[in-house]
Coordinates of C-alpha atoms and ligand atoms in Angstrom, one line a residue:
M21 CA -5.7 -10.5 21.7
N22 CA -5.0 -13.4 19.3
D23 CA -7.5 -13.4 15.9
K24 CA -6.6 -13.6 12.1
Y25 CA -6.0 -9.9 11.9
S26 CA -3.2 -10.2 14.4
S27 CA -1.1 -11.6 12.0
S28 CA -1.1 -8.6 9.8
T29 CA -0.5 -6.0 12.7
I30 CA 0.8 -5.5 16.2
T31 CA -1.4 -2.7 16.8
E32 CA -5.1 -2.6 18.3
D33 CA -6.2 0.0 16.2
G34 CA -5.1 -1.5 13.3
R35 CA -6.4 -4.9 13.9
L36 CA -10.2 -3.5 14.9
L37 CA -10.1 -1.5 11.6
L38 CA -9.1 -4.1 9.5
K39 CA -11.7 -6.2 10.9
K40 CA -14.2 -3.3 10.2
M41 CA -13.1 -3.2 6.5
E42 CA -13.6 -7.0 6.1
R43 CA -16.9 -6.7 7.7
E44 CA -17.5 -4.0 5.2
G45 CA -16.3 -5.7 2.0
V46 CA -13.8 -3.0 1.8
E47 CA -10.6 -4.0 0.4
S48 CA -6.8 -3.4 2.2
V49 CA -3.4 -3.8 1.2
W50 CA -3.4 -7.0 3.0
D51 CA -5.6 -8.5 0.9
R52 CA -4.2 -7.1 -2.6
F53 CA -0.7 -8.3 -1.0
Q54 CA -2.7 -11.8 -0.5
A55 CA -3.5 -11.7 -4.1
Q56 CA 0.0 -11.3 -5.4
L57 CA 1.2 -14.5 -3.7
P58 CA 3.3 -16.1 -4.8
N59 CA 5.4 -13.3 -5.6
C60 CA 7.5 -13.6 -8.9
G61 CA 10.8 -15.3 -8.1
Y62 CA 12.6 -13.8 -11.2
C63 CA 11.7 -10.5 -9.9
E64 CA 12.1 -11.1 -6.0
M65 CA 16.0 -12.0 -6.9
G66 CA 16.7 -9.2 -9.5
L67 CA 16.5 -11.6 -12.3
S68 CA 14.0 -9.9 -14.8
C69 CA 14.6 -6.8 -16.7
R70 CA 12.5 -4.5 -18.9
I71 CA 14.7 -1.8 -19.2
C72 CA 14.5 -2.4 -23.2
V73 CA 12.0 -3.8 -25.4
M74 CA 14.4 -6.7 -26.8
G75 CA 13.1 -8.0 -24.1
P76 CA 11.4 -8.1 -21.2
C77 CA 14.3 -10.8 -20.3
R78 CA 14.9 -13.2 -17.3
I79 CA 17.7 -15.3 -16.2
D80 CA 17.0 -18.9 -14.6
P81 CA 19.0 -18.7 -11.4
F82 CA 19.0 -22.5 -11.5
G83 CA 21.5 -22.6 -14.3
E84 CA 19.0 -24.4 -16.8
G85 CA 17.0 -21.6 -18.7
P86 CA 18.5 -18.8 -20.2
Q87 CA 21.6 -17.1 -18.6
R88 CA 21.7 -13.9 -20.4
G89 CA 19.3 -11.1 -21.2
V90 CA 18.6 -10.5 -25.1
C91 CA 21.2 -7.8 -24.8
G92 CA 23.8 -10.1 -23.5
A93 CA 23.5 -8.5 -19.6
D94 CA 24.2 -11.6 -17.0
A95 CA 22.9 -11.8 -13.8
D96 CA 25.4 -9.2 -12.0
I97 CA 24.4 -6.6 -14.5
M98 CA 21.0 -7.3 -14.3
V99 CA 21.0 -7.1 -10.6
A100 CA 23.3 -4.3 -10.7
R101 CA 20.9 -2.3 -13.2
N102 CA 17.7 -2.9 -11.4
L103 CA 19.5 -1.8 -7.8
G104 CA 20.7 1.4 -9.5
R105 CA 17.5 2.7 -10.6
M106 CA 16.0 2.0 -7.7
I107 CA 18.6 3.9 -5.9
A108 CA 17.9 6.8 -8.5
A109 CA 14.2 6.6 -7.8
G110 CA 14.7 7.1 -4.1
A111 CA 17.2 9.7 -4.6
A112 CA 15.5 11.6 -7.0
S113 CA 12.0 11.6 -5.1
H114 CA 13.4 13.2 -1.7
S115 CA 16.2 15.5 -3.6
D116 CA 12.9 16.9 -5.7
H117 CA 10.9 17.2 -2.6
G118 CA 14.2 19.3 -1.4
R119 CA 13.9 21.5 -4.5
D120 CA 10.1 22.2 -4.0
L121 CA 11.4 23.6 -0.7
V122 CA 14.2 25.7 -2.3
E123 CA 11.5 27.3 -4.5
V124 CA 9.5 28.2 -1.7
L125 CA 12.3 29.6 0.2
G126 CA 13.0 31.4 -2.9
K127 CA 9.4 32.7 -3.0
V128 CA 9.4 33.9 0.5
A129 CA 12.5 36.1 0.0
V130 CA 10.6 38.4 -2.5
N131 CA 7.4 37.9 -0.8
E132 CA 5.3 36.0 -3.1
A133 CA 4.5 33.0 -1.0
P134 CA 1.7 34.8 1.4
G135 CA 1.7 33.1 4.7
Y136 CA 4.9 31.4 4.7
Q137 CA 7.7 33.2 6.8
L138 CA 11.5 32.8 7.7
R139 CA 10.8 31.4 11.1
D140 CA 14.6 30.3 12.0
V141 CA 16.4 33.2 11.0
E142 CA 19.5 32.2 13.0
K143 CA 19.6 28.8 11.3
L144 CA 19.4 30.4 7.9
K145 CA 22.3 32.7 8.6
R146 CA 24.3 29.5 9.7
V147 CA 23.4 27.5 6.6
A148 CA 24.2 30.1 4.2
A149 CA 27.5 30.5 5.7
E150 CA 28.3 27.0 4.5
F151 CA 27.3 27.8 1.2
G152 CA 29.6 30.9 1.6
I153 CA 27.2 33.8 1.8
T154 CA 27.8 36.4 4.2
A155 CA 25.2 37.9 6.7
D156 CA 26.9 41.3 7.1
G157 CA 24.0 43.9 7.0
K158 CA 21.8 41.9 4.8
K159 CA 18.4 41.4 5.8
P160 CA 17.1 37.9 6.1
N161 CA 15.1 37.9 2.8
Q162 CA 18.0 38.7 1.0
I163 CA 20.2 35.9 2.5
A164 CA 17.2 33.8 1.6
A165 CA 17.2 34.6 -1.7
E166 CA 21.1 34.0 -1.9
L167 CA 20.7 30.9 -0.5
S168 CA 17.7 29.6 -2.5
D169 CA 19.7 30.6 -5.4
A170 CA 23.1 28.9 -4.1
M171 CA 20.8 25.7 -3.3
A172 CA 19.1 25.7 -6.4
E173 CA 22.8 25.5 -8.0
E174 CA 23.4 22.2 -6.3
Y175 CA 20.9 20.4 -8.5
G176 CA 22.2 20.9 -11.7
T177 CA 25.2 23.4 -12.0
R178 CA 28.6 21.6 -12.7
K179 CA 30.3 21.5 -9.4
K180 CA 33.5 19.5 -8.0
E181 CA 31.4 18.4 -5.0
L182 CA 28.3 19.2 -3.4
T183 CA 28.7 21.7 -0.7
L184 CA 27.2 20.1 2.6
V185 CA 29.8 16.9 2.0
K186 CA 32.0 19.4 4.1
R187 CA 29.9 18.3 7.0
A188 CA 31.4 14.7 7.0
P189 CA 34.1 14.0 9.2
A190 CA 37.6 14.8 6.8
K191 CA 38.1 11.3 6.9
R192 CA 35.0 10.2 5.6
Q193 CA 35.5 12.6 2.9
E194 CA 38.8 11.2 2.3
I195 CA 37.1 7.8 1.8
W196 CA 34.6 9.4 -0.9
R197 CA 37.2 11.2 -2.9
K198 CA 39.5 8.0 -2.8
L199 CA 36.6 6.2 -4.3
G200 CA 35.4 8.7 -6.6
V201 CA 32.1 8.5 -5.2
A202 CA 32.0 12.3 -3.8
P203 CA 28.7 13.1 -5.6
R204 CA 29.1 16.5 -7.9
G205 CA 25.5 17.3 -8.3
I206 CA 22.0 16.2 -7.1
D207 CA 20.1 15.8 -10.5
R208 CA 23.4 14.8 -12.1
E209 CA 24.0 11.7 -10.2
T210 CA 20.5 10.8 -10.3
S211 CA 20.9 11.5 -14.6
E212 CA 23.8 9.6 -14.8
M213 CA 22.6 6.3 -12.8
M214 CA 19.5 6.3 -15.3
H215 CA 22.2 6.9 -18.5
R216 CA 24.8 4.4 -17.3
T217 CA 21.8 1.5 -16.7
H218 CA 20.1 2.5 -20.4
M219 CA 21.1 -0.7 -22.5
G220 CA 25.0 -0.3 -23.9
V221 CA 26.2 1.9 -21.2
D222 CA 27.9 0.8 -17.9
N223 CA 28.1 -3.0 -18.0
D224 CA 30.6 -3.5 -15.1
W225 CA 28.4 -4.2 -11.7
K226 CA 31.0 -2.8 -9.5
S227 CA 31.4 0.3 -11.5
L228 CA 27.2 0.6 -11.4
L229 CA 27.1 0.1 -7.8
L230 CA 30.0 2.5 -6.8
H231 CA 27.8 5.1 -8.8
G232 CA 24.7 3.6 -6.8
I233 CA 26.7 5.1 -3.9
R234 CA 27.6 8.1 -5.7
N235 CA 24.1 9.0 -6.2
S236 CA 22.7 7.8 -2.9
L237 CA 24.9 10.1 -1.3
S238 CA 24.0 12.9 -3.5
D239 CA 20.9 12.5 -1.7
G240 CA 21.9 12.0 1.9
W241 CA 24.3 15.0 1.8
G242 CA 22.5 17.3 -0.9
G243 CA 18.9 16.9 -1.9
S244 CA 17.5 15.3 1.7
M245 CA 20.0 17.6 3.7
I246 CA 18.7 20.7 1.8
A247 CA 14.7 19.7 2.7
T248 CA 15.5 19.3 6.4
E249 CA 17.6 22.3 6.5
V250 CA 15.2 24.5 4.6
S251 CA 12.1 23.2 6.2
D252 CA 13.8 24.4 9.4
I253 CA 14.5 27.7 8.2
L254 CA 10.8 28.1 7.1
F255 CA 9.0 26.1 9.3
G256 CA 11.3 26.4 12.7
T257 CA 13.5 24.0 13.8
P258 CA 12.3 21.2 16.1
K259 CA 12.0 21.4 19.6
P260 CA 11.0 18.6 22.2
G261 CA 7.3 18.8 22.5
V262 CA 4.5 16.1 23.9
T263 CA 1.6 15.1 21.4
K264 CA -0.7 12.0 20.7
V265 CA -0.4 9.2 18.4
N266 CA -2.7 6.2 16.7
A267 CA -6.1 6.3 15.2
G268 CA -7.3 7.4 18.5
V269 CA -6.5 11.2 17.9
L270 CA -9.4 11.4 15.7
K271 CA -12.0 13.2 17.3
K272 CA -15.9 12.4 17.3
D273 CA -16.8 15.7 18.1
Q274 CA -15.0 17.9 15.5
V275 CA -13.9 18.2 12.1
N276 CA -11.1 16.0 11.3
I277 CA -8.7 16.7 8.7
I278 CA -5.8 14.2 7.7
V279 CA -2.9 15.7 6.1
H280 CA -0.7 12.9 4.2
G281 CA 2.1 12.5 2.4
H282 CA 5.9 14.3 2.6
N283 CA 6.2 17.8 1.9
P284 CA 5.4 20.5 5.0
V285 CA 4.5 23.2 2.3
V286 CA 1.0 22.0 2.1
S287 CA 0.5 20.6 5.7
E288 CA 2.0 23.9 7.1
M289 CA -0.8 26.2 5.4
L290 CA -3.4 23.9 6.4
L291 CA -2.5 23.9 9.7
H292 CA -2.8 27.9 9.9
A293 CA -6.0 27.4 8.2
C294 CA -7.2 25.1 11.1
Q295 CA -6.3 27.9 13.7
D296 CA -8.0 30.2 11.5
P297 CA -11.1 32.0 14.0
D298 CA -13.7 32.4 11.3
L299 CA -13.0 29.1 10.1
L300 CA -13.4 27.5 13.8
K301 CA -16.6 29.8 13.9
M302 CA -17.8 28.2 10.8
A303 CA -17.1 24.6 12.2
K304 CA -19.0 25.4 15.4
D305 CA -22.3 26.6 13.5
K306 CA -22.1 23.5 11.8
G307 CA -22.0 21.7 15.4
A308 CA -18.6 20.5 15.6
N309 CA -16.5 21.1 18.8
G310 CA -13.5 22.7 16.6
I311 CA -11.1 21.5 13.5
N312 CA -8.7 18.6 14.2
L313 CA -6.2 18.4 12.2
A314 CA -3.6 15.3 12.2
G315 CA -1.2 13.3 10.0
V316 CA -0.4 9.8 8.6
C317 CA 3.3 9.4 7.6
C318 CA 6.2 11.5 6.8
T319 CA 3.9 15.4 6.3
G320 CA 2.7 14.1 9.7
N321 CA 5.8 13.7 11.3
E322 CA 6.7 17.3 9.8
L323 CA 3.9 18.6 11.7
L324 CA 4.5 16.6 14.7
M325 CA 8.3 17.8 14.8
R326 CA 7.4 21.3 14.9
A327 CA 4.0 21.9 15.9
G328 CA 2.8 18.8 18.2
I329 CA -0.1 17.8 15.8
P330 CA -1.2 14.3 16.5
M331 CA -0.2 11.7 14.3
A332 CA -3.2 9.1 13.4
G333 CA -0.8 6.4 11.9
N334 CA 2.1 5.1 9.6
H335 CA 2.1 3.7 6.2
L336 CA 0.0 0.5 6.6
T337 CA -2.4 2.9 8.4
T338 CA -3.3 5.1 5.9
E339 CA -6.3 3.0 4.6
L340 CA -7.2 2.2 8.0
V341 CA -7.9 5.7 9.3
L342 CA -10.3 6.1 6.2
A343 CA -12.7 2.8 8.1
T344 CA -13.1 5.1 11.3
G345 CA -15.8 7.5 9.2
A346 CA -14.5 10.0 11.3
V347 CA -12.1 11.6 8.6
D348 CA -13.8 14.5 7.0
M349 CA -11.1 15.0 4.6
M350 CA -7.8 13.8 3.9
V351 CA -4.9 16.2 1.9
V352 CA -2.4 14.5 0.0
D353 CA 0.9 16.1 -1.3
Y354 CA 3.4 13.2 -2.6
Q355 CA 5.2 9.9 -1.8
C356 CA 3.6 7.0 -0.4
I357 CA 0.0 7.6 -0.9
M358 CA -1.4 4.3 -2.0
P359 CA -3.3 4.8 -5.3
S360 CA -6.1 2.6 -3.5
L361 CA -7.3 5.4 -1.0
G362 CA -9.6 7.4 -3.2
T363 CA -11.4 4.1 -3.6
V364 CA -11.4 3.4 0.5
A365 CA -12.5 6.7 0.9
A366 CA -15.4 6.5 -1.6
C367 CA -16.9 4.1 1.0
Y368 CA -17.1 6.2 4.0
H369 CA -18.1 10.0 3.5
T370 CA -14.2 11.1 3.4
K371 CA -13.6 14.0 1.3
M372 CA -9.8 13.0 -0.4
V373 CA -7.7 15.9 -2.0
S374 CA -4.6 15.9 -4.1
T375 CA -2.6 19.0 -4.2
S376 CA 1.0 18.8 -5.9
D377 CA 0.9 19.3 -9.7
K378 CA 3.4 15.8 -10.0
A379 CA 0.8 13.5 -7.8
R380 CA -2.7 13.0 -9.0
F381 CA -4.6 10.0 -7.8
P382 CA -8.2 8.1 -8.6
G383 CA -11.0 9.2 -6.9
M384 CA -9.4 12.9 -5.4
E385 CA -10.4 16.0 -6.2
H386 CA -7.3 18.2 -7.4
Q387 CA -6.9 21.3 -6.0
E388 CA -3.3 22.5 -6.9
F389 CA -1.1 24.3 -4.3
H390 CA 1.6 26.4 -4.9
P391 CA 3.1 29.1 -2.9
E392 CA 1.5 31.8 -4.2
N393 CA -1.7 30.1 -3.7
A394 CA -1.1 27.7 -0.5
A395 CA -2.7 30.1 2.1
A396 CA -5.9 31.1 0.3
K397 CA -6.3 27.3 -1.0
A398 CA -5.9 25.9 2.4
K399 CA -8.9 27.6 3.7
T400 CA -10.8 26.6 1.3
L401 CA -9.8 22.9 1.6
V402 CA -10.9 23.4 5.2
K403 CA -14.3 25.1 4.6
D404 CA -15.1 21.9 2.4
A405 CA -14.0 19.8 5.3
I406 CA -16.5 21.4 7.6
A407 CA -19.1 21.3 4.9
N408 CA -18.3 17.3 4.9
F409 CA -18.7 17.3 8.9
D410 CA -22.2 16.3 8.7
R411 CA -22.0 13.9 6.2
R412 CA -20.6 11.3 8.3
G413 CA -22.3 7.8 8.7
E414 CA -21.2 5.6 11.6
V415 CA -18.1 6.7 13.3
F416 CA -15.6 3.9 14.8
I417 CA -12.9 5.3 16.7
P418 CA -11.1 2.0 18.0
V419 CA -8.8 3.2 21.0
E420 CA -7.5 5.8 22.9
S421 CA -4.5 7.9 21.7
V422 CA -1.2 7.4 23.3
E423 CA 1.2 10.3 24.4
C424 CA 4.1 10.7 22.6
M425 CA 7.3 13.3 23.0
G426 CA 8.9 14.5 19.5
G427 CA 11.1 17.3 18.4
F428 CA 14.6 16.0 18.4
S429 CA 16.4 17.8 16.1
V430 CA 20.1 17.6 16.2
E431 CA 20.1 21.4 17.6
A432 CA 17.7 20.1 20.5
I433 CA 19.5 16.9 21.3
V434 CA 22.4 18.9 21.6
G435 CA 20.8 21.4 23.4
A436 CA 19.2 18.9 25.9
L437 CA 22.7 17.9 26.5
G438 CA 23.8 21.1 27.9
G439 CA 25.0 22.8 23.9
T440 CA 27.8 19.6 23.4
P441 CA 27.9 16.3 22.6
K442 CA 30.3 15.7 25.2
P443 CA 27.8 14.5 27.9
L444 CA 26.6 11.7 25.4
I445 CA 30.2 10.7 24.6
D446 CA 31.1 10.5 28.3
A447 CA 28.2 8.1 28.6
I448 CA 28.9 5.9 25.7
A449 CA 32.7 6.1 26.8
A450 CA 31.2 5.0 30.7
G451 CA 29.4 2.1 28.9
K452 CA 26.3 3.5 30.7
I453 CA 25.0 3.7 26.9
R454 CA 26.6 1.3 24.8
G455 CA 25.9 3.1 21.3
A456 CA 23.1 4.4 19.4
V457 CA 20.8 3.2 16.6
G458 CA 19.2 4.9 13.4
I459 CA 15.7 2.7 13.3
V460 CA 14.3 4.1 10.1
G461 CA 11.7 3.1 7.1
C462 CA 8.3 2.2 6.4
N463 CA 5.6 -0.6 7.0
N464 CA 5.6 -3.2 4.4
P465 CA 2.5 -6.2 4.5
R466 CA 5.5 -8.9 4.5
I467 CA 6.1 -8.2 8.1
K468 CA 3.4 -7.9 10.7
Q469 CA 2.7 -3.8 10.8
D470 CA 5.3 -2.5 13.4
Y471 CA 6.4 -5.9 15.0
G472 CA 10.2 -5.1 13.2
H473 CA 10.4 -1.8 14.6
V474 CA 8.9 -2.1 18.1
T475 CA 10.7 -5.9 18.6
L476 CA 14.2 -4.3 17.6
T477 CA 13.7 -1.3 19.7
Q478 CA 12.7 -3.0 22.7
R479 CA 15.9 -5.1 22.5
L480 CA 18.1 -2.5 22.0
I481 CA 16.9 -0.2 24.6
E482 CA 16.8 -3.1 27.4
N483 CA 20.7 -3.2 26.3
D484 CA 21.1 0.0 26.9
I485 CA 21.3 1.5 23.3
L486 CA 19.9 4.6 22.6
V487 CA 17.5 4.4 19.5
V488 CA 16.7 7.8 17.4
D489 CA 14.0 6.6 14.8
T490 CA 12.5 8.5 11.7
G491 CA 9.6 8.0 9.4
C492 CA 7.1 5.4 9.6
A493 CA 9.4 3.4 12.2
S494 CA 9.1 6.3 14.6
V495 CA 5.3 6.2 14.7
A496 CA 5.5 2.8 15.3
T497 CA 7.6 3.1 18.6
A498 CA 5.5 6.2 19.2
K499 CA 2.1 3.9 19.0
A500 CA 3.8 1.2 21.1
G501 CA 4.7 3.9 24.1
F502 CA 8.3 4.3 23.6
K503 CA 8.3 8.0 23.5
Q504 CA 7.2 8.5 26.9
S505 CA 9.1 9.1 30.1
K506 CA 7.3 5.9 31.1
A507 CA 9.1 3.9 28.5
L508 CA 12.2 4.5 30.8
E509 CA 10.9 1.4 32.4
K510 CA 11.5 -0.5 29.1
A511 CA 15.3 0.5 29.4
G512 CA 18.3 -0.8 30.6
P513 CA 19.5 0.8 33.8
G514 CA 22.4 3.1 32.0
L515 CA 20.3 4.4 29.5
K516 CA 17.7 4.8 31.6
E517 CA 19.6 6.7 34.3
V518 CA 20.9 9.0 31.3
C519 CA 17.5 9.7 29.7
G520 CA 15.7 10.5 33.0
A521 CA 18.7 12.7 34.0
L522 CA 18.0 14.6 30.5
G523 CA 14.1 14.4 31.1
V524 CA 14.1 12.3 27.6
P525 CA 12.3 9.3 26.2
P526 CA 14.8 6.3 25.6
V527 CA 13.3 6.4 21.9
L528 CA 14.3 10.1 20.2
H529 CA 11.7 11.0 17.5
V530 CA 14.3 12.9 14.7
G531 CA 11.7 13.5 12.3
S532 CA 10.5 12.5 9.0
C533 CA 12.3 10.4 6.7
V534 CA 14.2 13.5 4.9
D535 CA 15.1 13.9 8.6
N536 CA 17.3 10.8 8.6
V537 CA 20.2 13.5 7.5
R538 CA 19.9 14.5 11.1
I539 CA 21.3 11.4 12.1
L540 CA 24.3 11.7 9.7
V541 CA 24.8 15.2 11.6
L542 CA 24.5 14.1 14.9
A543 CA 27.2 10.9 13.9
S544 CA 29.5 13.5 12.2
A545 CA 29.2 15.7 15.4
L546 CA 30.1 12.4 17.5
A547 CA 32.9 11.4 15.3
N548 CA 34.5 14.9 14.8
A549 CA 34.4 15.4 18.8
L550 CA 36.0 12.2 19.4
G551 CA 38.4 12.8 16.2
V552 CA 37.6 9.4 14.6
D553 CA 35.5 8.5 11.3
I554 CA 31.7 7.7 11.3
S555 CA 32.7 4.4 10.9
D556 CA 34.4 3.9 14.0
L557 CA 31.6 4.9 16.2
P558 CA 29.4 2.3 18.3
I559 CA 26.5 3.0 15.8
A560 CA 24.3 1.0 13.4
G561 CA 21.3 1.7 11.3
A562 CA 18.3 -0.4 10.6
A563 CA 15.2 -0.5 8.3
P564 CA 13.3 -3.6 9.7
E565 CA 9.9 -3.0 7.5
W566 CA 11.2 -0.7 4.7
Y567 CA 9.5 -1.0 1.3
S568 CA 10.4 2.2 -0.6
E569 CA 12.9 3.0 -3.1
K570 CA 13.3 6.0 -1.1
A571 CA 14.5 3.7 1.8
A572 CA 17.1 2.0 -0.5
T573 CA 18.7 4.7 -1.1
I574 CA 19.0 5.9 2.5
G575 CA 20.3 2.4 3.5
V576 CA 22.7 2.8 1.0
Y577 CA 24.1 6.2 1.9
F578 CA 24.1 5.2 5.8
V579 CA 26.4 2.6 4.8
A580 CA 28.4 4.5 2.5
S581 CA 28.5 6.7 5.3
G582 CA 30.3 4.4 7.3
V583 CA 27.0 2.9 9.1
Y584 CA 26.5 -0.4 9.2
T585 CA 22.7 -1.1 8.5
V586 CA 20.6 -3.9 8.8
L587 CA 17.4 -4.5 6.5
G588 CA 14.4 -6.7 7.2
P589 CA 13.2 -7.3 3.8
M590 CA 15.7 -8.6 1.6
P591 CA 16.3 -6.2 -1.2
P592 CA 16.2 -7.7 -5.2
I593 CA 19.7 -8.5 -4.8
T594 CA 19.9 -12.2 -4.6
G595 CA 20.1 -13.4 -8.2
S596 CA 23.9 -12.1 -8.0
M597 CA 25.8 -13.7 -5.2
N598 CA 28.7 -11.3 -6.3
I599 CA 26.3 -8.4 -5.4
V600 CA 25.0 -9.9 -2.3
K601 CA 28.8 -10.4 -1.3
L602 CA 29.9 -6.9 -1.9
L603 CA 27.0 -5.1 -0.2
T604 CA 27.2 -7.6 3.1
E605 CA 31.1 -7.9 3.2
G606 CA 33.4 -6.3 0.5
L607 CA 31.8 -3.0 1.2
N608 CA 33.7 -2.9 4.3
D609 CA 37.4 -2.5 2.8
A610 CA 35.8 0.4 0.7
V611 CA 33.9 2.3 3.2
G612 CA 33.9 0.9 6.4
A613 CA 30.6 -0.5 6.7
T614 CA 28.3 -3.5 5.3
F615 CA 24.7 -4.1 4.9
A616 CA 23.1 -7.1 6.6
V617 CA 20.0 -8.7 5.8
E618 CA 17.6 -10.1 8.9
A619 CA 14.1 -10.5 8.7
D620 CA 14.0 -11.7 12.4
P621 CA 14.1 -8.5 14.4
E622 CA 15.0 -10.5 17.7
K623 CA 18.2 -11.6 15.6
A624 CA 19.0 -8.4 14.0
A625 CA 19.2 -7.2 17.5
V626 CA 21.7 -9.6 18.3
L627 CA 23.8 -8.4 15.2
I628 CA 23.7 -5.0 15.9
R629 CA 24.6 -5.5 19.6
T630 CA 27.7 -7.5 18.4
H631 CA 28.6 -4.8 15.7
I632 CA 28.4 -2.2 18.4
E633 CA 30.5 -4.0 21.3
G634 CA 33.0 -4.5 18.2
K635 CA 33.3 -1.0 17.9
R636 CA 33.7 -0.4 21.4
K637 CA 36.8 -2.9 21.6
K638 CA 38.1 -1.3 18.7
L639 CA 38.0 2.1 20.4
G640 CA 39.2 0.8 23.8
L641 CA 36.1 1.2 25.3
P642 CA 34.6 -1.7 27.8
H643 CA 32.8 -3.9 25.8
M644 CA 31.2 -7.3 26.4
Q645 CA 30.5 -10.6 24.6
V646 CA 26.9 -10.6 23.2
Ligands
LIG23 O1 9.4 8.6 3.8 S1 9.0 5.5 6.2 S2 6.6 4.2 4.0 S3 6.0 7.7 5.0 S4 9.6 5.8 2.4 FE1 6.9 6.2 3.0 FE2 8.7 4.8 4.1 FE3 6.7 5.8 5.7 FE4 8.1 8.5 4.9 NI1 9.8 7.0 4.6

C-alpha cells in the first residue's frame, strides 16, 4: 500500500493507526518531527554548547563566524564535550536501571520484597562465584545478599577494575589496560565524564574521547551487564518460546494492559497480578474475556523473553497503540517514554500510570512502586484497568498479530548448540554461516519506521549471516516475520540449513537494550573458544535507526570491545573532522574496530559483508569478494 503514511513507517498497523490519529486530529511524533524541521545545523554538527552560562555558544563550520566559544573551546573540544556527555547520560541510564535491580535483589535476600523470588539459583551461584562469593553451605538468600552488596560496590567503591571485565577475552582486557580505559567504577566513570566536560577541565579532545570509551565500558561490562544478570536471577534466564507481535496482540474482548519502559521490576508484578484468579473473575464480571498483558519497548522485551508475553510494538508505535482505543491502561516505568503519551491517551479512554520515583509525566497518575509494595500495587492497578474496560469508545485493532520466537539468552543459544559454541564455530569455519551481526537500537522518525532494521536484516540473512537483535530492532524484525521458522525461506542456503537443523529462526531475539551485553558475552565465548580477540571474529554491530543516548553508549562499548559498528543516523560529530576521522579510522589502531555511518541499509549491508569477509580472510577461512 502506498499512501503518505507509508513514508513514515513500513508497518501496516503503524500506517493505519497513524491515519486514524490524523483523522481524529491527534498529534503524533511524526507531526512534531516535521514541525522541528529544518533542524539546527550547529546542533546537528555538535557545534553548539550550552554547558556554561558565558554562552550559549556556537562555532561557524564555514570558518566565517566565531571559531571558538566564549571560554576558548574550539570545534574539536566542543564536539568531544558534547559527545562525552551523551555517552555519560546513556551509561547513567542503563547502569542506574542495573542498580535498581541490585536493590531488589538485596530486598529479596532479606524477605522484604513480597512477590519476587530467586528464579535462577544456579545462575545466582555462578555469578556470585565471579564476584568471589562461595556458595558452600549457604542458603540462596544469603548468597543473594552478598552478591547484592558486592554488585552495589561496583558502582561506587574505589576499585582498580570492575569485576565483570574479566569476562572479556584476555587480549581484549590487555588492550583496555594498555590504553588506560579499563573501567574502575560504574558511577565513577560517569561522574568523571561530567567533571571532565565541565568548563575548564579536560580540553584535549582525544583524552575526552578515551574517557568516553572507559565510560561506555563501565556500562557495557558493568551496569548493563549487572542489570541483565540480576534480571535473569530474579525473573529467570530466558528460554526459547513463541509469542505474538504488533498491535494485533490487543484483544477487543479482553482488558488490555500495556507495560512500557525498561525495568522488569514493575512489569513482572503486573504479570503476576494479571494471572490472579480473583482479578480474572472481576474482569469476567465486567464482561471481559480475560486480562491481556502486552508490552512495548524494552520492558515488553523483558517479558517477551522470559514469559512469552506478546509485544504490541516498538518505540514509534507507543503513541499509535493508544489510538486503537483498546488499551485500558498503560503502565510506564522509565526511559524512552515520550512525554506526549498522556496527551495522546487523553484523546481515548486509556488510563496512564507512572510508577518510578524518578520518572513522572504529564497526564499520568503516579502510583509509586517499590520492592516492598510492588505486588500489592500491581493488583490495585489491574483492578483500575478492569474498571476502565467499559469506558472504551470505538475500538480499532488494525491487523492480525504475527508469530515470533524469542528467548535467546546466551545460555539458550549455547544450549540449542548442544552445550558448547563449537557447532556455531564449525558452521562459521565451513562458511555455512559467514558471520554474525548484532542489530540493536531504536526507531527514529528521521528514518521510515523499521525500514533500516528490516532491510539490513534481510540483506544479511540472505547472505548467510546470522542476525542477533535486541531492543526496538528486535521488535521490528519480529513484526516483519523474521522470527519464525517460515523466515528460513528468506535466509541463504547455509544459514537455512544450520538454523533449520537447530529449530531456530535466522534472526535470534536476544532481549532488551541492557541485554546487548549478552552479545558481548557470546562474542567473548566465541573468541575464547578460538583463542583470538573479539576484534578478530567475523562479526559486526549495527544501529540502523538509533536515537537515544543509551544507544550511543552501546555503540561505543561495542566498538571498544572490538566490534565494527555501523550507525544509521549520524551522531552530532561532523563539526570536528578530527573526531570523525578518529571514530571511523583512528580507533582501529587503538581498539581494533571502528564506527561507520551509513543511513542506507542496502549500503550498510555491503559495508558489513565486506568487513566480515575481510575478517574471515585474516582468520584463514574461506572468503569471498562482496
Ligand atoms: O532501550 S531500542 S527506543 S526502547 S533506547 Fe528505547 Fe531505543 Fe527502543 Fe529500549 Ni533501547
